Amino acid sequence: MADILIIDTDKKFAAHMAKDLSRHEMDTKYCNSIAKAIRLLHTGNYKAVMLDEDLPEGKVLDYITAIRKIQPYPEVIVLSQTGDPNAAEQAIQNGAWDYITKPPSTHRIIAIINRVKEYHTERQAKCSTVSLRREGIIGNSRTLQSCLDKVAQASTSDTNVLITGNTGTGKELFAKAIHKNSAREKNPFVVVDCAALPDTLAENLLFGHERGAYTSADSSSVGLIKQADGGTLFLDEIGELPLAMQKVFLRVLEGRSFRPVGGVKEVKSNFRLLAATNRNLQDMSVAGEFRQDLFYRLRGINIQLPSLQTISEDINDLTCHFIRRHCQRLKIDSKGFSPDLLNALMLYEWPGNIRELINTIEQAISRAETETVLYPRHLPRTIRAQIARRELEKKGPKTIRQENKIADSASYPDLKTYRSEQTAGIEKRYLKDLIEITNGDIKQSCHISGLSRARFYALIKQHGIPRIVSR
């Protein structure tokens, strides 16, 4: 298995570098495009990628992001012709291991690769010593396992952790797993929903107040930060924290102390900070919407959670788990599910991620009533309609080509005729599947297709599809 992958359009340079590294017992491969590189990275276990900054296919920062999504991700070393300091800073901020000017000396590259290998060896050793309790985290994909490795890493320290990911990816679940696997597990885990903090009461909720601090303050109150003393403070959706509160909280982070509303003495709180957001805090800091100094404080360890679509291999395990869990809650026998249902779930894009999957499974169980097996027909109509569209997009053109093989060149139609025939075939298949998916619901069919009622009826008449009754 190769250790290093060189991505460079200069074949002579790449071949020379690969040969030099191979002499030092570093197995090296090279390719000339990011598309080829991604395929190779998915089939191997590379420790490092040497990435040319000037590939013609796009932006190097996007390449760094794409490569680091492949698990277990290799470290990226950017190779530059110009040695631009601004480009170097951006590359490092986006996750590159190093940024060096071409042509690099073989000695320097070997030193960098050796440091990368040492780092990965140490990280794996640390992770292997931790018997991780998953706390409800389901799945065994390489991407998810990489996130769990970071949970293990975070649980052995008191470093601040920033958990990022789209809505519904399980950020609070991962925060709880870090807490439960840490030395603070027996102490409080306090959640602060930053999106729900009212501006007028934010300081009172976070810092508490002394008796007499305001008219109705008949007694003192302990704030959430003090409640987390000895334990973990989890700031959920920290991207929604107002700028004024960001400044105040930065001071709390620096000294782990604060002053309750109406108080004169500083109060200490020994908490471990975890934060989560579905927003890009780096972009927000550039736009002046989030304090840059607070952002850098937060991301001691960054765990980027994957969308459900990118870990589709975990959908089977997740489905089994959530069916079993919901049936237990309802105190009914657990249900099975058909292969067709699993295929349907794999096709859907899941914009709401795992949270949407849970809700979908619960709805399917409800629709199944006394049936012991779940089928695609038990899924919500909106999801079934989207799945039908995905199926058509995936197999439509290929099916058309197979169904319309041309016997010889003499019978091949002109472009206008060919286009008309293919469009008609696509329209007919789409409308028939849409009507089946919506069970003949005209209103829903028009909504999904974007057609007016008059146009919808005209098309089904044109294609000879039996007229259906409006519902």
CSV table of N, CA and C in Angstrom, one decimal, residues 133 179 253 370 401:
chain,number,residue,atom,x,y,z
A,133,ARG,N,-16.9,4.6,25.0
A,133,ARG,CA,-18.4,4.4,25.1
A,133,ARG,C,-19.1,5.3,24.1
A,179,HIS,N,-18.0,14.0,27.0
A,179,HIS,CA,-18.2,14.2,28.4
A,179,HIS,C,-18.2,12.9,29.1
A,253,LEU,N,-13.8,32.7,29.4
A,253,LEU,CA,-13.0,31.6,29.0
A,253,LEU,C,-11.5,31.8,29.4
A,370,THR,N,-50.3,-2.7,12.1
A,370,THR,CA,-50.0,-4.1,12.6
A,370,THR,C,-49.1,-4.9,11.7
A,401,ARG,N,-31.2,4.7,-23.7
A,401,ARG,CA,-30.2,4.2,-24.7
A,401,ARG,C,-30.4,2.8,-25.0
